[in-house]
mmCIF file of C-alpha atoms in Angstrom:
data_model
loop_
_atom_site.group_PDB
_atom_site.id
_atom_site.type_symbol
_atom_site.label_atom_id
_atom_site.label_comp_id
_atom_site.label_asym_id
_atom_site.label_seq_id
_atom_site.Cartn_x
_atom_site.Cartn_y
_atom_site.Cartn_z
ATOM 1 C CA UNK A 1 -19.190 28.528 -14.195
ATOM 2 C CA UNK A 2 -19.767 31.528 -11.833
ATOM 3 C CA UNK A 3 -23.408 29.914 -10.668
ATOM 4 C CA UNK A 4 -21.228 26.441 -9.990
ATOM 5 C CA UNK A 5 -18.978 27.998 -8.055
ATOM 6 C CA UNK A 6 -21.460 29.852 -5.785
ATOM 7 C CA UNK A 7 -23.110 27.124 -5.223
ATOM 8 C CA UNK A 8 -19.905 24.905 -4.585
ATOM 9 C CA UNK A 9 -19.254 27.867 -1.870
ATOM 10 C CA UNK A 10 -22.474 27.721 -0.029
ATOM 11 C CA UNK A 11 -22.205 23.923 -0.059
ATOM 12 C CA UNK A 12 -18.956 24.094 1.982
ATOM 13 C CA UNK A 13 -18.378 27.462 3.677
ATOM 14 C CA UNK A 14 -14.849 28.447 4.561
ATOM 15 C CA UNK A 15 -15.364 28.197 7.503
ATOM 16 C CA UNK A 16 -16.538 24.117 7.729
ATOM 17 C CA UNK A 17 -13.302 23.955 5.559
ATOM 18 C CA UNK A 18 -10.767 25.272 7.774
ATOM 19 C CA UNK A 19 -12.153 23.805 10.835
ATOM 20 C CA UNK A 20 -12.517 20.290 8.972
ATOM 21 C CA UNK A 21 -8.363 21.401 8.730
ATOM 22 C CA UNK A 22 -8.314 21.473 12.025
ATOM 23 C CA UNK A 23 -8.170 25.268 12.279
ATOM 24 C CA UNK A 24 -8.976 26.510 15.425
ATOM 25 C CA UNK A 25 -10.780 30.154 15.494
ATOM 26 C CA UNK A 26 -12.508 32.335 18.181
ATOM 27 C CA UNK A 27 -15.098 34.710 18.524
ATOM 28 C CA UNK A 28 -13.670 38.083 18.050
ATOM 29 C CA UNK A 29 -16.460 40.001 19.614
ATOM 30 C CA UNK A 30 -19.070 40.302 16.474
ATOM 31 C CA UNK A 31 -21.375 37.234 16.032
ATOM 32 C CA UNK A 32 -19.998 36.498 11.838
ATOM 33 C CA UNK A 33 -16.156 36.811 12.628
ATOM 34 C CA UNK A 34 -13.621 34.779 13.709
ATOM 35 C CA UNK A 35 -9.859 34.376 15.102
ATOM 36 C CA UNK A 36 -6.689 32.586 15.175
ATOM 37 C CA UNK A 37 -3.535 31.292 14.607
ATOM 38 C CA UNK A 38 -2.942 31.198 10.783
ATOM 39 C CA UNK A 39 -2.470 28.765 8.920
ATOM 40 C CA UNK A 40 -0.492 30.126 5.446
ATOM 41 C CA UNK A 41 2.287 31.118 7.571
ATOM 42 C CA UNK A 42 4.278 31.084 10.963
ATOM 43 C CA UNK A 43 3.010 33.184 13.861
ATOM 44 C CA UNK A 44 2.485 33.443 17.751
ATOM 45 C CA UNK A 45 -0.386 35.509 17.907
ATOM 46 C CA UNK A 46 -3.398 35.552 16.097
ATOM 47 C CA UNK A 47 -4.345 37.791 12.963
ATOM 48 C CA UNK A 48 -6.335 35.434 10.819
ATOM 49 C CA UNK A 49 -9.694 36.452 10.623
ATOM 50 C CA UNK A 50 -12.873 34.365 8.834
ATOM 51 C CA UNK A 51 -16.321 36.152 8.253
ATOM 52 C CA UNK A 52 -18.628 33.217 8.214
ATOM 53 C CA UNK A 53 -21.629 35.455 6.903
ATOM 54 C CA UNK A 54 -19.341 36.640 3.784
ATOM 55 C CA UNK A 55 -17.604 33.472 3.683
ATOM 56 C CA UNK A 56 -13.957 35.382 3.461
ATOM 57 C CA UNK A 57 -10.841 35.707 4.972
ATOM 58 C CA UNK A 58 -8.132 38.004 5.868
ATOM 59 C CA UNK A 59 -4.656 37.673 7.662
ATOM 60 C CA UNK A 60 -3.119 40.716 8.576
ATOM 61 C CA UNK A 61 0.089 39.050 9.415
ATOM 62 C CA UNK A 62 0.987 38.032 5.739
ATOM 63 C CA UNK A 63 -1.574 40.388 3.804
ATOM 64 C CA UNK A 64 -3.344 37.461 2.146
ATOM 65 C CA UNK A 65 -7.225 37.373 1.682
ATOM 66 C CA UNK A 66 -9.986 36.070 -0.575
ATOM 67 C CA UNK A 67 -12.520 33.101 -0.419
ATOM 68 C CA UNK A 68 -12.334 29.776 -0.236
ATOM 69 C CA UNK A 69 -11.067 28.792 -3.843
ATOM 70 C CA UNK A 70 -8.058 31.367 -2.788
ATOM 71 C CA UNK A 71 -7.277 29.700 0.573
ATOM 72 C CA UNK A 72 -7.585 26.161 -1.137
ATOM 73 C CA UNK A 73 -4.706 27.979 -3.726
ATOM 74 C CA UNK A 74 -2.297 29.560 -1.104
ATOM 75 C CA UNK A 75 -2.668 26.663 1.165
ATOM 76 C CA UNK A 76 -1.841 23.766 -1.273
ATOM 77 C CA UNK A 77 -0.170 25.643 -4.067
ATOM 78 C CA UNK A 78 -2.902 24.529 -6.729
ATOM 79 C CA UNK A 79 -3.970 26.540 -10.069
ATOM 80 C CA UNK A 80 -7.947 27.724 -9.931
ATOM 81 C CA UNK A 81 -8.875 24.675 -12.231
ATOM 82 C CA UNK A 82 -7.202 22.531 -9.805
ATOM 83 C CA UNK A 83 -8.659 24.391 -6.723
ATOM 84 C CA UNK A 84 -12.361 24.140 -8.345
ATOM 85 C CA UNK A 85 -11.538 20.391 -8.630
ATOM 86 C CA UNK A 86 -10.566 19.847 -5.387
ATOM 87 C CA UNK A 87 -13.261 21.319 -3.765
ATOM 88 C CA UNK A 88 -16.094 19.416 -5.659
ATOM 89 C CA UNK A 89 -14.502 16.582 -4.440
ATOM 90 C CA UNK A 90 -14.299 17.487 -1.195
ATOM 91 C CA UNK A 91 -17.746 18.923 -0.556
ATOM 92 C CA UNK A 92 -19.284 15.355 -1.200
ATOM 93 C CA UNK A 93 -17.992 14.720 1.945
ATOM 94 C CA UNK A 94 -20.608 14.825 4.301
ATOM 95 C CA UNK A 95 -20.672 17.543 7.844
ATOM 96 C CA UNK A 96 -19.469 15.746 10.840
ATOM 97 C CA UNK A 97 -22.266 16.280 13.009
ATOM 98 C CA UNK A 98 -20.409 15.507 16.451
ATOM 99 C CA UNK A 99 -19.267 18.765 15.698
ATOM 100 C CA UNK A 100 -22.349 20.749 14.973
ATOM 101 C CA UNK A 101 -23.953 19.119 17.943
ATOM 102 C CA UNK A 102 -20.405 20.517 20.132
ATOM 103 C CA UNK A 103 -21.291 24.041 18.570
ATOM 104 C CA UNK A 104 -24.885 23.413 19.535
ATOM 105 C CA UNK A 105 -24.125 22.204 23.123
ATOM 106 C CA UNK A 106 -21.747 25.251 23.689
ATOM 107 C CA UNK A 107 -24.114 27.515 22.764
ATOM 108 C CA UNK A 108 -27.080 26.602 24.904
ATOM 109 C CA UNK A 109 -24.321 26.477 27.751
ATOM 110 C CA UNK A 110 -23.619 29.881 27.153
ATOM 111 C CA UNK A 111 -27.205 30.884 26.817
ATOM 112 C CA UNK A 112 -28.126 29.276 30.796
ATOM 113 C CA UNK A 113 -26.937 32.446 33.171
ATOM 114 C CA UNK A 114 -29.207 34.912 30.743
ATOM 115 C CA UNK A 115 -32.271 32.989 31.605
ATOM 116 C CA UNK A 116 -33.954 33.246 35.115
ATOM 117 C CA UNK A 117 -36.596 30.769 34.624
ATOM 118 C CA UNK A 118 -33.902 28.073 33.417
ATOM 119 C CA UNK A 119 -31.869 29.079 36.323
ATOM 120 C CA UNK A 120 -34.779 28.814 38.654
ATOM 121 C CA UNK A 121 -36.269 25.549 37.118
ATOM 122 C CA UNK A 122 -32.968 24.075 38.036
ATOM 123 C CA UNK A 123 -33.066 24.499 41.621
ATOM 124 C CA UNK A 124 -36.283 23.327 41.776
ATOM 125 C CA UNK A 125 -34.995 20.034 40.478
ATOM 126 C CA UNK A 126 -32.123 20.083 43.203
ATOM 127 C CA UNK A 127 -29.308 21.781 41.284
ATOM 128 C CA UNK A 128 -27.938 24.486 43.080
ATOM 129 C CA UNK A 129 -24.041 23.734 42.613
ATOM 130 C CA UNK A 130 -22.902 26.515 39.689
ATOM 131 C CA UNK A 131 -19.894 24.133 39.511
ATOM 132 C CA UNK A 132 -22.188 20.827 39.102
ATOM 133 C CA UNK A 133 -24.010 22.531 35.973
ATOM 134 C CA UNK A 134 -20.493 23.807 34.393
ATOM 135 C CA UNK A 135 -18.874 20.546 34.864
ATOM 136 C CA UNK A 136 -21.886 18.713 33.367
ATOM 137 C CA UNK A 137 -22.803 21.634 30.717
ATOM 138 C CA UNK A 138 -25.859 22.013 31.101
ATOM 139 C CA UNK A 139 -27.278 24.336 29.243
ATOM 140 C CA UNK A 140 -30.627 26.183 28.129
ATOM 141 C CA UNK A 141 -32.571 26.625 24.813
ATOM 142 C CA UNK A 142 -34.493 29.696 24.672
ATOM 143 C CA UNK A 143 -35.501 29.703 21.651
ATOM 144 C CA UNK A 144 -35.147 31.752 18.111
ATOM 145 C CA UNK A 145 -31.559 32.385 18.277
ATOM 146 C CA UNK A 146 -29.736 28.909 17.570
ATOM 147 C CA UNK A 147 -30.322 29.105 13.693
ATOM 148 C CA UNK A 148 -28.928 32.226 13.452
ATOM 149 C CA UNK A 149 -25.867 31.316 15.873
ATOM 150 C CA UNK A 150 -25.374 28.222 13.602
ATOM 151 C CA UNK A 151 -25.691 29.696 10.094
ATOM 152 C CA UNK A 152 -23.715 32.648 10.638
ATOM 153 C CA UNK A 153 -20.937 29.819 11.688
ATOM 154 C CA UNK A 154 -21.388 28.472 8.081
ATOM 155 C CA UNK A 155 -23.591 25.654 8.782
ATOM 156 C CA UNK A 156 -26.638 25.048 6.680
ATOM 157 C CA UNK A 157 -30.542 24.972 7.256
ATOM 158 C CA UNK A 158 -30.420 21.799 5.734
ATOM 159 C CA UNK A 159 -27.609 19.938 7.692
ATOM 160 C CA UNK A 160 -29.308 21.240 11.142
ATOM 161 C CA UNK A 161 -32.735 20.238 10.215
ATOM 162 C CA UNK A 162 -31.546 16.763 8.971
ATOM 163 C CA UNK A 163 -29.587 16.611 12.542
ATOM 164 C CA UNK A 164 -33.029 17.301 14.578
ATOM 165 C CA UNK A 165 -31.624 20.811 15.894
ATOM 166 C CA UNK A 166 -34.345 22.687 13.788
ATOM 167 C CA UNK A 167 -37.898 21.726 12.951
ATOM 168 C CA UNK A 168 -39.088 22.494 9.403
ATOM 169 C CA UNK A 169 -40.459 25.908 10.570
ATOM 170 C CA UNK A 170 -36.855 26.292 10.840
ATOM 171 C CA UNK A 171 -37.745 26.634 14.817
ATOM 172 C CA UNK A 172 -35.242 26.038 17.854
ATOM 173 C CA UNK A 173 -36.363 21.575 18.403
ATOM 174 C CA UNK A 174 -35.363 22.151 22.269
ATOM 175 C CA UNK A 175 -37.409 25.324 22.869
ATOM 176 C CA UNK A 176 -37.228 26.340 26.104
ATOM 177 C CA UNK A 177 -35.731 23.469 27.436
ATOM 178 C CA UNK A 178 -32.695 22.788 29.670
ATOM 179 C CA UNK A 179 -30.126 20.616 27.600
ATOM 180 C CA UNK A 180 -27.723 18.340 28.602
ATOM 181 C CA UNK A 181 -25.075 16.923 26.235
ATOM 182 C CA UNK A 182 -24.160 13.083 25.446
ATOM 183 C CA UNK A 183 -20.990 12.288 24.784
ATOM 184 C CA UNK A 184 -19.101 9.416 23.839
ATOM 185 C CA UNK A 185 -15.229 8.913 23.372
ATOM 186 C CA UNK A 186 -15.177 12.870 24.024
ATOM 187 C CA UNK A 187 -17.389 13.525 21.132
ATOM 188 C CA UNK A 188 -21.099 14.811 21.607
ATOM 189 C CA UNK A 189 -23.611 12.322 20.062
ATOM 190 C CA UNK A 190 -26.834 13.614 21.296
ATOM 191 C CA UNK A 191 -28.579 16.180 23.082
ATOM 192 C CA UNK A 192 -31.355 15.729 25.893
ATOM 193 C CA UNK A 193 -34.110 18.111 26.765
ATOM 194 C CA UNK A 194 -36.267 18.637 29.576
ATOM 195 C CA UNK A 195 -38.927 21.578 29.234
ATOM 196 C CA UNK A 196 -38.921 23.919 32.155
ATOM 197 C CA UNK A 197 -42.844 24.063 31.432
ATOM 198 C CA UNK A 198 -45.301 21.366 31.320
ATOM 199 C CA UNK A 199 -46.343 22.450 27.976
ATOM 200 C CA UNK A 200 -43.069 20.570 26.338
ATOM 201 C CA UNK A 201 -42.063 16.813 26.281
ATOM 202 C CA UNK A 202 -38.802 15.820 27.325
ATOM 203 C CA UNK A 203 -36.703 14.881 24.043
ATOM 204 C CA UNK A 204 -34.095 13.404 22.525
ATOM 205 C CA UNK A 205 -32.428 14.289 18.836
ATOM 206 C CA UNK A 206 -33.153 11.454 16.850
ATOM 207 C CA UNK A 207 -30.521 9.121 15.843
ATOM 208 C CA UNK A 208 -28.791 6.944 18.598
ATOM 209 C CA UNK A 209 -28.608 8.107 22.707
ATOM 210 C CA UNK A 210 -25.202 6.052 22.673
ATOM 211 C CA UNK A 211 -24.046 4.304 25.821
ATOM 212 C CA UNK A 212 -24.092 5.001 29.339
ATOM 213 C CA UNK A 213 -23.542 8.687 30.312
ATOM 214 C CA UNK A 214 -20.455 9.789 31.587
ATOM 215 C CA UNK A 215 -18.972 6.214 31.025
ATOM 216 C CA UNK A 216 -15.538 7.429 30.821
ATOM 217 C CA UNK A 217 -15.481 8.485 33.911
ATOM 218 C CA UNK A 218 -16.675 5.880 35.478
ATOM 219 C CA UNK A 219 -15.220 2.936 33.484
ATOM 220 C CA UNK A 220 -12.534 1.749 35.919
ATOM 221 C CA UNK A 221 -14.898 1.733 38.803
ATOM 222 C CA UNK A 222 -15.607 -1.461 40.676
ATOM 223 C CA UNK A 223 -18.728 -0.148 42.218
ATOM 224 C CA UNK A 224 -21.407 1.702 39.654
ATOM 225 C CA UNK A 225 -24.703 3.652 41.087
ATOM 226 C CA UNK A 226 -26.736 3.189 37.647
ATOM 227 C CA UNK A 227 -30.143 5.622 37.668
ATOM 228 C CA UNK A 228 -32.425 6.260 34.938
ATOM 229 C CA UNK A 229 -32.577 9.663 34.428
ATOM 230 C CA UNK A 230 -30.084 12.560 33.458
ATOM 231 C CA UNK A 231 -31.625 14.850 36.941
ATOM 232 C CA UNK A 232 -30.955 11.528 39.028
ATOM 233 C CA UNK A 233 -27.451 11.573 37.661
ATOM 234 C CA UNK A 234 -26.963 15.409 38.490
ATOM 235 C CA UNK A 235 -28.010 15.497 41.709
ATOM 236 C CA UNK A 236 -25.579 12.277 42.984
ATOM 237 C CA UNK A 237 -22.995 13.896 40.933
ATOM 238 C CA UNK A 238 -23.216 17.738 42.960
ATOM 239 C CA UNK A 239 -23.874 15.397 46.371
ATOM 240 C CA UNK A 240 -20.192 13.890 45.849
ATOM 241 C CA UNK A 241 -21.037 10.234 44.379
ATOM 242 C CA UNK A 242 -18.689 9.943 41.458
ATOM 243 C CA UNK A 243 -19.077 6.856 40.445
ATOM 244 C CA UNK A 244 -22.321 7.024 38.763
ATOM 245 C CA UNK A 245 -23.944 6.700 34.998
ATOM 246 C CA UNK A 246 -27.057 6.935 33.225
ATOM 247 C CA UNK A 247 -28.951 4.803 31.275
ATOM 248 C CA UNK A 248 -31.513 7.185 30.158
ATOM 249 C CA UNK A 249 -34.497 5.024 30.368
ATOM 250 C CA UNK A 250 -34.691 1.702 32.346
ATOM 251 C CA UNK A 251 -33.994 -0.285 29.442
ATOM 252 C CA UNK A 252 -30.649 -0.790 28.319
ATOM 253 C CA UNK A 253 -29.400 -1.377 24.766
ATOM 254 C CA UNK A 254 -26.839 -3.418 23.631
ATOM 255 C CA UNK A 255 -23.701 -1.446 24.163
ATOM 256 C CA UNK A 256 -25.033 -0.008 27.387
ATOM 257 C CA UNK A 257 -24.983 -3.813 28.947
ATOM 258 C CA UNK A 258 -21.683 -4.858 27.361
ATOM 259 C CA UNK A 259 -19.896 -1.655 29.354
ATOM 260 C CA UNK A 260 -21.387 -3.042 32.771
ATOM 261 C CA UNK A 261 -20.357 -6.209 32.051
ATOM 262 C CA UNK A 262 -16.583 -5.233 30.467
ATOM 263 C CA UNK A 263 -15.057 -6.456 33.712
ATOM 264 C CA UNK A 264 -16.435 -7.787 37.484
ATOM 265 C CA UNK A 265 -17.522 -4.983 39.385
ATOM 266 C CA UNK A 266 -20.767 -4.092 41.566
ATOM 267 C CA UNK A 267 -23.748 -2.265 39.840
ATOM 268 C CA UNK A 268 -26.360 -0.694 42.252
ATOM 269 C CA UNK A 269 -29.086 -0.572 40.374
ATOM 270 C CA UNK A 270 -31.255 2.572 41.249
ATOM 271 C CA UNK A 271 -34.098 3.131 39.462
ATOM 272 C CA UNK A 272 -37.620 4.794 40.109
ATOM 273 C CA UNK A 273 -39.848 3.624 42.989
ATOM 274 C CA UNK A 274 -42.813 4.324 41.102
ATOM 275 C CA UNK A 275 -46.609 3.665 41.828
ATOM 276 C CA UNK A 276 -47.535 1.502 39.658
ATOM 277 C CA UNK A 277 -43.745 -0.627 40.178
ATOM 278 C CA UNK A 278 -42.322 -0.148 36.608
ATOM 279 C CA UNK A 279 -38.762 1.151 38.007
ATOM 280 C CA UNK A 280 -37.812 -1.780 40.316
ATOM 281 C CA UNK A 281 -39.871 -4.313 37.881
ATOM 282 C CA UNK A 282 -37.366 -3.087 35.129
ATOM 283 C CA UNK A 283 -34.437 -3.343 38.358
ATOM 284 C CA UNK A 284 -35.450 -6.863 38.670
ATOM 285 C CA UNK A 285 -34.872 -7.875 35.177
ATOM 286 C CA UNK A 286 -31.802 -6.060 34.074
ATOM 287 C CA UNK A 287 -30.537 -7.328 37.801
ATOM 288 C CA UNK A 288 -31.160 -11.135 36.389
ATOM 289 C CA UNK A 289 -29.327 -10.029 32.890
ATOM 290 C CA UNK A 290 -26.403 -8.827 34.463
ATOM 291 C CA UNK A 291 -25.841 -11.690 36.991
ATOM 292 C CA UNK A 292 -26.393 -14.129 33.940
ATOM 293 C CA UNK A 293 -23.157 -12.228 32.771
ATOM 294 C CA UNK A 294 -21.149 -12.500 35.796
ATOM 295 C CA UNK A 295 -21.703 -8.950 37.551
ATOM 296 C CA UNK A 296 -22.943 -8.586 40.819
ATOM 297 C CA UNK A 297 -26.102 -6.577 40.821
ATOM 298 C CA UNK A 298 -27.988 -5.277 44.095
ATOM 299 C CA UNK A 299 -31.033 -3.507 43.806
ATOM 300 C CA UNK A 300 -30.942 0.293 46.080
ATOM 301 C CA UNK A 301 -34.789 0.776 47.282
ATOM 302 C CA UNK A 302 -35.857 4.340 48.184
ATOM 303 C CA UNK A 303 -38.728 5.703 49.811
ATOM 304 C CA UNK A 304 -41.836 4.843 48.019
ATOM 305 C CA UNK A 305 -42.496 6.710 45.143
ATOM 306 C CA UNK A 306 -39.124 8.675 44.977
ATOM 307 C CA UNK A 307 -36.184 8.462 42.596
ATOM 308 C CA UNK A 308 -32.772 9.663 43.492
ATOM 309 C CA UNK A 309 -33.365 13.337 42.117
ATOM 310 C CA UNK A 310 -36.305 13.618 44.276
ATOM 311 C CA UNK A 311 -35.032 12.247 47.307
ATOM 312 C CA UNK A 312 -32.580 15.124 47.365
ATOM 313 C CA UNK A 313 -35.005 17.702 46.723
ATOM 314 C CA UNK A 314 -37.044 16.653 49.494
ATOM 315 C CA UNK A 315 -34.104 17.234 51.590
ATOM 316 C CA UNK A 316 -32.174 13.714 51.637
ATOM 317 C CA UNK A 317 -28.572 13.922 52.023
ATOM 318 C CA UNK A 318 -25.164 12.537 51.045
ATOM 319 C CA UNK A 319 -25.587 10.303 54.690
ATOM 320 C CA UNK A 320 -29.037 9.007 54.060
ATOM 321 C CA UNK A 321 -27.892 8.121 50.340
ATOM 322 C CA UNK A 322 -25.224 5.824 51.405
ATOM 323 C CA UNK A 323 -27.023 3.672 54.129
ATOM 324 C CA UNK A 324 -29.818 3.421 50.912
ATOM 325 C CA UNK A 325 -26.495 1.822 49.313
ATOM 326 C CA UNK A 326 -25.278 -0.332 52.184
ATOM 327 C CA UNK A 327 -28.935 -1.737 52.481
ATOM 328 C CA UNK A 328 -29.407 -2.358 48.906
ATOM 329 C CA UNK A 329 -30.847 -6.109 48.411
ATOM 330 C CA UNK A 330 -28.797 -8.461 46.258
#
C-alpha cells in the first residue's frame, strides 16, 4: 500500500494538483517553494506555501499541512480510502501541456537579460526595442537549467520529454536558442527556436505550429501584412505595423487559410525575395488560393534577395516599408 501510494504521489505532484484546481502560487524566493492565496480557508494575503521538491504543504493562516492525500481530505472532506480513490482516478488524467509549455515559455523569458550573446544576437537581427521583445516574449534557452526549473515545479522527465522540451539525454531541445512562443486562443501551443550559432537548426516542438501567429490580434483587420518568418514578424511589429501575422513557412495549412479567408479583407502577401525565387513562387500560388476564396491578395516585392527582417537591418525604415505596400502588385 505504502509503495502504491508513492508512486500515486510522484505520478501527480501536489503541485500539478492544485494548479489543475486552479490554484494560483508564486515564487517565494527559493527555486522548490511556492505562494498564495489558500484555498482551505478565507484570507487576503497569502500564507499557503507548496514545496514542489518535497511535494508538501503548509498554511500558516489555518495551521494545516501534509501531502497530497491530506489536501485531497481537508479540501473535499473525504476519509483516506476515499482520498486514495480519488486520486487514482484522477491521475489517469493526462498533464495539460499548454501549461507546461506556459511554464517553459516564462522561463526562457526570464532567462534573456542574463545572456549577452542572446541579447546581442538579437540586435543583429534588428531587435533593439526592450519593449518589442517583452511584448512578444521572447526569450532565450541557455541550456542545462530548464529540467531542473521544471521538475522542481512537479513536472516529470517523462511528460517533458514526450512534449519535445527535453531530448533523451534529458538535455535542454532549444539549447542556446532564442525562443519565441505560439499561442492560440491565449494558450501556448508551441515553441520556436532560432540558434544564435550556426552550429544549431532552427526548430519547432513537434506536434502542431497551430494557425497564424498573433491572429488574435489581428483578426478584425481588413488589411493583413502576412511574412514567413517569426524575425520578419518582429521587426514590422517594433517598426509600428500592427496588423501583421506569421505563417511560419510559406506554406499554409488548413486552418491558417480558413482565418484569411473568415471575412473580405486585403492580405499583402510578403514573403522572401530569394535567389533562386521560392518566396514569391510560393506568393504566387497562395495569392491564386486566396482570390479563388474571395480575398484580395497583392503581392509586396522587396529588394532582391531581402525579406522584411533584413530590409530593416540594412537600414530600411517605417517610410520605405509602406511605399513597398502601396506598390504591391495585385
Amino acid at each position: 500500500m505504502g509503495e502504491d501510494i508513492e508512486k500515486l504521489k510522484q505520478h501527480l505532484p501536489l503541485l500539478d494538483y492544485l494548479r489543475q484546481q486552479n490554484w494560483i502560487g508564486r515564487s517565494s524566493g527559493h527555486s522548490s517553494e511556492f505562494v498564495g492565496v489558500c484555498p482551505l480557508h478565507t484570507e487576503t494575503r497569502p500564507s499557503f506555501y507548496v514545496n514542489a521538491r518535497k511535494n508538501l504543504f503548509y498554511c500558516h493562516g489555518c495551521g494545516q499541512g501534509g501531502d497530497l492525500l491530506r489536501f485531497v481530505q481537508l479540501s473535499r472532506h473525504l476519509s483516506f480510502p476515499q482520498s486514495l480513490a480519488y486520486l487514482q482516478q484522477q491521475s489517469a488524467a493526462p498533464a495539460d501541456p499548454a501549461a507546461v509549455l506556459e511554464q517553459a515559455a516564462t522561463f526562457y523569458q526570464q532567462q534573456l537579460d542574463r545572456y549577452p550573446e542572446a541579447l546581442h544576437y538579437l540586435k543583429q537581427r534588428g531587435l533593439r526595442d526592450p519593449a518589442t521583445i517583452q511584448e512578444l516574449r521572447i526569450g532565450y534557452a541557455p541550456g542545462g537549467s530548464l529540467r531542473r526549473h521544471l521538475t522542481a515545479q512537479g513536472y516529470s522527465f517523462d511528460l517533458l520529454w514526450r512534449l519535445g522540451l527535453l531530448n533523451s539525454q534529458g538535455r535542454d531541445a532549444f539549447y542556446r536558442r532564442v525562443v519565441f512562443p505560439c499561442c492560440q486562443g491565449g494558450r501556448v501551443i508551441n515553441l520556436y527556436g532560432r540558434s544564435i550559432t550556426a552550429a544549431f537548426a532552427h526548430r519547432f516542438l513537434h506536434g502542431s505550429k497551430g494557425g497564424l501567429y498573433a491572429w488574435d490580434q489581428v483578426q478584425q483587420c481588413p488589411e493583413v501584412i502576412l511574412v514567413e518568418g517569426l524575425f520578419d514578424y518582429a521587426v514590422l511589429w517594433q517598426a509600428g505595423f500592427r496588423h501583421v501575422t506569421c505563417s511560419l513557412g510559406t506554406h499554409l495549412n488548413a486552418c491558417q487559410l480558413q482565418q484569411l479567408c473568415d471575412r473580405p479583407r486585403t492580405v499583402y502577401l510578403t514573403f522572401d525575395v530569394d535567389a533562386n525565387g521560392s518566396g514569391q513562387q510560393a506568393s504566387e500560388r497562395l495569392a491564386l488560393r486566396l482570390r479563388a476564396e474571395g480575398i484580395s491578395a497583392r503581392r509586396v516585392i522587396l529588394p532582391d534577395g531581402q525579406d522584411p527582417n533584413s530590409f530593416f537591418v540594412q537600414g530600411g525604415d517605417r517610410a520605405q516599408f509602406q511605399s513597398f505596400l502601396e506598390a504591391a502588385l495585385p
